[in-house]
Amino acid sequence: MGELRRKLDTDYIYFAEVELLFNYGVGYPDLIIKLREKVYQEGLEESVYVKKADKKLFQNVHRFLEVLEGSDEPMQDDDSQPIEKWWWHLHKIAKGKYPSLMLKEYLREVYRKRRKYWKVKEKGLYSLRHSTNQEFKRLHLTGK
């Protein structure tokens, strides 16, 4: 019974840590990565809690990386880990460079939608910067 309880707790703790971080700004992002690895090792990936936390992490991956990089122990992608373990490759995910077919179906859909948004957003920022810069040059040169 104790073993079953410990496994059930791991998926819920992972879920709770993700919720605390994104909803209240409280938590330890490096712990979330370690908990996700433990979920994998304990075979709890089909848990409802794990799926909800994974989706939330994918939807907020840029925010998560910002928090992670500002923490006491910033982490980079761990290329020594297999690509199937996506939680070790969050920078690739954030850049839209992670192979979507390596993801479970429930994450693949989220990733593909977000990846399109990130690319459009990135192009939009570039276009805005470019047009603003052109506008500044025109104003500066012509005085109009």
JSON list of C-alpha atoms in Angstrom, two decimals, residues 16-142:
[
{"chain": "A", "resi": 16, "resn": "ALA", "atom": "CA", "xyz": [0.62, 20.81, -7.87]},
{"chain": "A", "resi": 17, "resn": "GLU", "atom": "CA", "xyz": [4.10, 22.25, -8.51]},
{"chain": "A", "resi": 18, "resn": "VAL", "atom": "CA", "xyz": [3.18, 23.22, -12.07]},
{"chain": "A", "resi": 19, "resn": "GLU", "atom": "CA", "xyz": [-0.08, 24.80, -10.89]},
{"chain": "A", "resi": 20, "resn": "LEU", "atom": "CA", "xyz": [1.66, 26.74, -8.11]},
{"chain": "A", "resi": 21, "resn": "LEU", "atom": "CA", "xyz": [4.29, 28.08, -10.46]},
{"chain": "A", "resi": 22, "resn": "PHE", "atom": "CA", "xyz": [1.95, 29.24, -13.22]},
{"chain": "A", "resi": 23, "resn": "ASN", "atom": "CA", "xyz": [-1.02, 30.33, -11.12]},
{"chain": "A", "resi": 24, "resn": "TYR", "atom": "CA", "xyz": [0.76, 31.94, -8.17]},
{"chain": "A", "resi": 25, "resn": "GLY", "atom": "CA", "xyz": [4.37, 32.42, -9.24]},
{"chain": "A", "resi": 26, "resn": "VAL", "atom": "CA", "xyz": [5.57, 30.19, -6.40]},
{"chain": "A", "resi": 27, "resn": "GLY", "atom": "CA", "xyz": [7.69, 27.12, -6.85]},
{"chain": "A", "resi": 28, "resn": "TYR", "atom": "CA", "xyz": [10.92, 25.60, -8.00]},
{"chain": "A", "resi": 29, "resn": "PRO", "atom": "CA", "xyz": [11.17, 25.13, -11.76]},
{"chain": "A", "resi": 30, "resn": "ASP", "atom": "CA", "xyz": [14.17, 22.78, -11.49]},
{"chain": "A", "resi": 31, "resn": "LEU", "atom": "CA", "xyz": [12.10, 20.60, -9.13]},
{"chain": "A", "resi": 32, "resn": "ILE", "atom": "CA", "xyz": [9.38, 20.38, -11.79]},
{"chain": "A", "resi": 33, "resn": "ILE", "atom": "CA", "xyz": [11.87, 18.88, -14.25]},
{"chain": "A", "resi": 34, "resn": "LYS", "atom": "CA", "xyz": [13.08, 16.38, -11.63]},
{"chain": "A", "resi": 35, "resn": "LEU", "atom": "CA", "xyz": [9.50, 15.46, -10.72]},
{"chain": "A", "resi": 36, "resn": "ARG", "atom": "CA", "xyz": [8.65, 14.94, -14.40]},
{"chain": "A", "resi": 37, "resn": "GLU", "atom": "CA", "xyz": [11.59, 12.54, -14.66]},
{"chain": "A", "resi": 38, "resn": "LYS", "atom": "CA", "xyz": [10.35, 10.69, -11.57]},
{"chain": "A", "resi": 39, "resn": "VAL", "atom": "CA", "xyz": [6.86, 10.45, -13.11]},
{"chain": "A", "resi": 40, "resn": "TYR", "atom": "CA", "xyz": [8.46, 8.83, -16.16]},
{"chain": "A", "resi": 41, "resn": "GLN", "atom": "CA", "xyz": [10.53, 6.42, -14.08]},
{"chain": "A", "resi": 42, "resn": "GLU", "atom": "CA", "xyz": [7.48, 5.36, -12.07]},
{"chain": "A", "resi": 43, "resn": "GLY", "atom": "CA", "xyz": [5.38, 4.82, -15.20]},
{"chain": "A", "resi": 44, "resn": "LEU", "atom": "CA", "xyz": [2.76, 7.42, -14.30]},
{"chain": "A", "resi": 45, "resn": "GLU", "atom": "CA", "xyz": [2.58, 9.23, -17.64]},
{"chain": "A", "resi": 46, "resn": "GLU", "atom": "CA", "xyz": [-1.04, 8.27, -18.24]},
{"chain": "A", "resi": 47, "resn": "SER", "atom": "CA", "xyz": [-2.20, 9.95, -15.03]},
{"chain": "A", "resi": 48, "resn": "VAL", "atom": "CA", "xyz": [-4.80, 12.68, -15.49]},
{"chain": "A", "resi": 49, "resn": "TYR", "atom": "CA", "xyz": [-2.70, 14.92, -13.26]},
{"chain": "A", "resi": 50, "resn": "VAL", "atom": "CA", "xyz": [0.40, 14.39, -15.38]},
{"chain": "A", "resi": 51, "resn": "LYS", "atom": "CA", "xyz": [-1.42, 15.10, -18.64]},
{"chain": "A", "resi": 52, "resn": "LYS", "atom": "CA", "xyz": [-2.90, 18.33, -17.24]},
{"chain": "A", "resi": 53, "resn": "ALA", "atom": "CA", "xyz": [0.48, 19.49, -15.91]},
{"chain": "A", "resi": 54, "resn": "ASP", "atom": "CA", "xyz": [2.27, 18.57, -19.16]},
{"chain": "A", "resi": 55, "resn": "LYS", "atom": "CA", "xyz": [-0.24, 20.55, -21.22]},
{"chain": "A", "resi": 56, "resn": "LYS", "atom": "CA", "xyz": [0.06, 23.56, -18.97]},
{"chain": "A", "resi": 57, "resn": "LEU", "atom": "CA", "xyz": [3.85, 23.39, -19.15]},
{"chain": "A", "resi": 58, "resn": "PHE", "atom": "CA", "xyz": [3.72, 23.26, -22.96]},
{"chain": "A", "resi": 59, "resn": "GLN", "atom": "CA", "xyz": [1.30, 26.17, -23.16]},
{"chain": "A", "resi": 60, "resn": "ASN", "atom": "CA", "xyz": [3.58, 28.25, -20.93]},
{"chain": "A", "resi": 61, "resn": "VAL", "atom": "CA", "xyz": [7.01, 26.96, -21.95]},
{"chain": "A", "resi": 62, "resn": "HIS", "atom": "CA", "xyz": [8.46, 30.43, -22.62]},
{"chain": "A", "resi": 63, "resn": "ARG", "atom": "CA", "xyz": [7.34, 31.70, -19.24]},
{"chain": "A", "resi": 64, "resn": "PHE", "atom": "CA", "xyz": [8.69, 28.55, -17.59]},
{"chain": "A", "resi": 65, "resn": "LEU", "atom": "CA", "xyz": [12.10, 29.03, -19.22]},
{"chain": "A", "resi": 66, "resn": "GLU", "atom": "CA", "xyz": [12.23, 32.66, -18.07]},
{"chain": "A", "resi": 67, "resn": "VAL", "atom": "CA", "xyz": [11.58, 31.58, -14.50]},
{"chain": "A", "resi": 68, "resn": "LEU", "atom": "CA", "xyz": [14.04, 28.70, -14.82]},
{"chain": "A", "resi": 69, "resn": "GLU", "atom": "CA", "xyz": [16.79, 30.96, -16.18]},
{"chain": "A", "resi": 70, "resn": "GLY", "atom": "CA", "xyz": [16.25, 33.38, -13.29]},
{"chain": "A", "resi": 71, "resn": "SER", "atom": "CA", "xyz": [16.45, 30.64, -10.67]},
{"chain": "A", "resi": 72, "resn": "ASP", "atom": "CA", "xyz": [19.42, 29.65, -8.57]},
{"chain": "A", "resi": 73, "resn": "GLU", "atom": "CA", "xyz": [20.05, 26.65, -10.80]},
{"chain": "A", "resi": 74, "resn": "PRO", "atom": "CA", "xyz": [19.35, 27.63, -14.43]},
{"chain": "A", "resi": 75, "resn": "MET", "atom": "CA", "xyz": [19.21, 24.65, -16.75]},
{"chain": "A", "resi": 76, "resn": "GLN", "atom": "CA", "xyz": [19.90, 24.17, -20.42]},
{"chain": "A", "resi": 77, "resn": "ASP", "atom": "CA", "xyz": [18.64, 21.32, -22.57]},
{"chain": "A", "resi": 78, "resn": "ASP", "atom": "CA", "xyz": [20.31, 18.06, -21.60]},
{"chain": "A", "resi": 79, "resn": "ASP", "atom": "CA", "xyz": [21.39, 16.48, -24.87]},
{"chain": "A", "resi": 80, "resn": "SER", "atom": "CA", "xyz": [22.61, 13.39, -23.01]},
{"chain": "A", "resi": 81, "resn": "GLN", "atom": "CA", "xyz": [18.93, 12.55, -22.38]},
{"chain": "A", "resi": 82, "resn": "PRO", "atom": "CA", "xyz": [16.95, 10.77, -25.11]},
{"chain": "A", "resi": 83, "resn": "ILE", "atom": "CA", "xyz": [14.84, 13.07, -27.26]},
{"chain": "A", "resi": 84, "resn": "GLU", "atom": "CA", "xyz": [11.71, 11.15, -26.15]},
{"chain": "A", "resi": 85, "resn": "LYS", "atom": "CA", "xyz": [12.12, 12.74, -22.73]},
{"chain": "A", "resi": 86, "resn": "TRP", "atom": "CA", "xyz": [10.85, 16.14, -23.88]},
{"chain": "A", "resi": 87, "resn": "TRP", "atom": "CA", "xyz": [11.16, 17.73, -20.41]},
{"chain": "A", "resi": 88, "resn": "TRP", "atom": "CA", "xyz": [14.95, 17.74, -20.86]},
{"chain": "A", "resi": 89, "resn": "HIS", "atom": "CA", "xyz": [14.59, 19.61, -24.19]},
{"chain": "A", "resi": 90, "resn": "LEU", "atom": "CA", "xyz": [12.36, 22.57, -23.34]},
{"chain": "A", "resi": 91, "resn": "HIS", "atom": "CA", "xyz": [14.52, 25.11, -25.20]},
{"chain": "A", "resi": 92, "resn": "LYS", "atom": "CA", "xyz": [14.02, 23.10, -28.41]},
{"chain": "A", "resi": 93, "resn": "ILE", "atom": "CA", "xyz": [10.29, 23.04, -27.73]},
{"chain": "A", "resi": 94, "resn": "ALA", "atom": "CA", "xyz": [10.20, 26.80, -27.12]},
{"chain": "A", "resi": 95, "resn": "LYS", "atom": "CA", "xyz": [12.03, 27.41, -30.41]},
{"chain": "A", "resi": 96, "resn": "GLY", "atom": "CA", "xyz": [9.67, 25.07, -32.29]},
{"chain": "A", "resi": 97, "resn": "LYS", "atom": "CA", "xyz": [12.57, 22.77, -33.17]},
{"chain": "A", "resi": 98, "resn": "TYR", "atom": "CA", "xyz": [11.45, 19.67, -31.28]},
{"chain": "A", "resi": 99, "resn": "PRO", "atom": "CA", "xyz": [10.25, 16.78, -33.49]},
{"chain": "A", "resi": 100, "resn": "SER", "atom": "CA", "xyz": [6.50, 16.73, -32.85]},
{"chain": "A", "resi": 101, "resn": "LEU", "atom": "CA", "xyz": [6.14, 13.05, -33.75]},
{"chain": "A", "resi": 102, "resn": "MET", "atom": "CA", "xyz": [8.20, 12.20, -30.67]},
{"chain": "A", "resi": 103, "resn": "LEU", "atom": "CA", "xyz": [5.44, 13.60, -28.44]},
{"chain": "A", "resi": 104, "resn": "LYS", "atom": "CA", "xyz": [2.42, 11.78, -27.14]},
{"chain": "A", "resi": 105, "resn": "GLU", "atom": "CA", "xyz": [-0.76, 12.70, -28.97]},
{"chain": "A", "resi": 106, "resn": "TYR", "atom": "CA", "xyz": [-2.16, 14.89, -26.18]},
{"chain": "A", "resi": 107, "resn": "LEU", "atom": "CA", "xyz": [0.98, 17.08, -26.32]},
{"chain": "A", "resi": 108, "resn": "ARG", "atom": "CA", "xyz": [1.48, 16.96, -30.08]},
{"chain": "A", "resi": 109, "resn": "GLU", "atom": "CA", "xyz": [-1.70, 18.92, -30.72]},
{"chain": "A", "resi": 110, "resn": "VAL", "atom": "CA", "xyz": [-0.81, 21.59, -28.16]},
{"chain": "A", "resi": 111, "resn": "TYR", "atom": "CA", "xyz": [2.74, 21.83, -29.51]},
{"chain": "A", "resi": 112, "resn": "ARG", "atom": "CA", "xyz": [1.70, 22.17, -33.14]},
{"chain": "A", "resi": 113, "resn": "LYS", "atom": "CA", "xyz": [-0.80, 24.94, -32.35]},
{"chain": "A", "resi": 114, "resn": "ARG", "atom": "CA", "xyz": [1.63, 26.81, -30.12]},
{"chain": "A", "resi": 115, "resn": "ARG", "atom": "CA", "xyz": [4.52, 26.39, -32.54]},
{"chain": "A", "resi": 116, "resn": "LYS", "atom": "CA", "xyz": [2.52, 28.16, -35.26]},
{"chain": "A", "resi": 117, "resn": "TYR", "atom": "CA", "xyz": [1.69, 30.96, -32.84]},
{"chain": "A", "resi": 118, "resn": "TRP", "atom": "CA", "xyz": [5.34, 31.31, -31.74]},
{"chain": "A", "resi": 119, "resn": "LYS", "atom": "CA", "xyz": [6.53, 31.53, -35.36]},
{"chain": "A", "resi": 120, "resn": "VAL", "atom": "CA", "xyz": [3.89, 34.13, -36.27]},
{"chain": "A", "resi": 121, "resn": "LYS", "atom": "CA", "xyz": [4.65, 36.08, -33.11]},
{"chain": "A", "resi": 122, "resn": "GLU", "atom": "CA", "xyz": [8.38, 36.00, -33.85]},
{"chain": "A", "resi": 123, "resn": "LYS", "atom": "CA", "xyz": [7.82, 37.19, -37.44]},
{"chain": "A", "resi": 124, "resn": "GLY", "atom": "CA", "xyz": [5.41, 39.85, -36.20]},
{"chain": "A", "resi": 125, "resn": "LEU", "atom": "CA", "xyz": [7.97, 41.18, -33.76]},
{"chain": "A", "resi": 126, "resn": "TYR", "atom": "CA", "xyz": [10.59, 41.24, -36.50]},
{"chain": "A", "resi": 127, "resn": "SER", "atom": "CA", "xyz": [8.23, 43.03, -38.87]},
{"chain": "A", "resi": 128, "resn": "LEU", "atom": "CA", "xyz": [7.28, 45.53, -36.19]},
{"chain": "A", "resi": 129, "resn": "ARG", "atom": "CA", "xyz": [10.93, 46.20, -35.37]},
{"chain": "A", "resi": 130, "resn": "HIS", "atom": "CA", "xyz": [11.79, 46.44, -39.04]},
{"chain": "A", "resi": 131, "resn": "SER", "atom": "CA", "xyz": [8.93, 48.81, -39.87]},
{"chain": "A", "resi": 132, "resn": "THR", "atom": "CA", "xyz": [9.59, 50.91, -36.77]},
{"chain": "A", "resi": 133, "resn": "ASN", "atom": "CA", "xyz": [13.25, 51.13, -37.68]},
{"chain": "A", "resi": 134, "resn": "GLN", "atom": "CA", "xyz": [12.38, 52.12, -41.26]},
{"chain": "A", "resi": 135, "resn": "GLU", "atom": "CA", "xyz": [9.90, 54.68, -39.95]},
{"chain": "A", "resi": 136, "resn": "PHE", "atom": "CA", "xyz": [12.58, 56.12, -37.66]},
{"chain": "A", "resi": 137, "resn": "LYS", "atom": "CA", "xyz": [15.11, 56.34, -40.52]},
{"chain": "A", "resi": 138, "resn": "ARG", "atom": "CA", "xyz": [12.57, 58.10, -42.78]},
{"chain": "A", "resi": 139, "resn": "LEU", "atom": "CA", "xyz": [11.67, 60.58, -40.05]},
{"chain": "A", "resi": 140, "resn": "HIS", "atom": "CA", "xyz": [15.28, 61.19, -39.19]},
{"chain": "A", "resi": 141, "resn": "LEU", "atom": "CA", "xyz": [16.40, 61.74, -42.79]},
{"chain": "A", "resi": 142, "resn": "THR", "atom": "CA", "xyz": [13.46, 63.80, -44.03]}
]
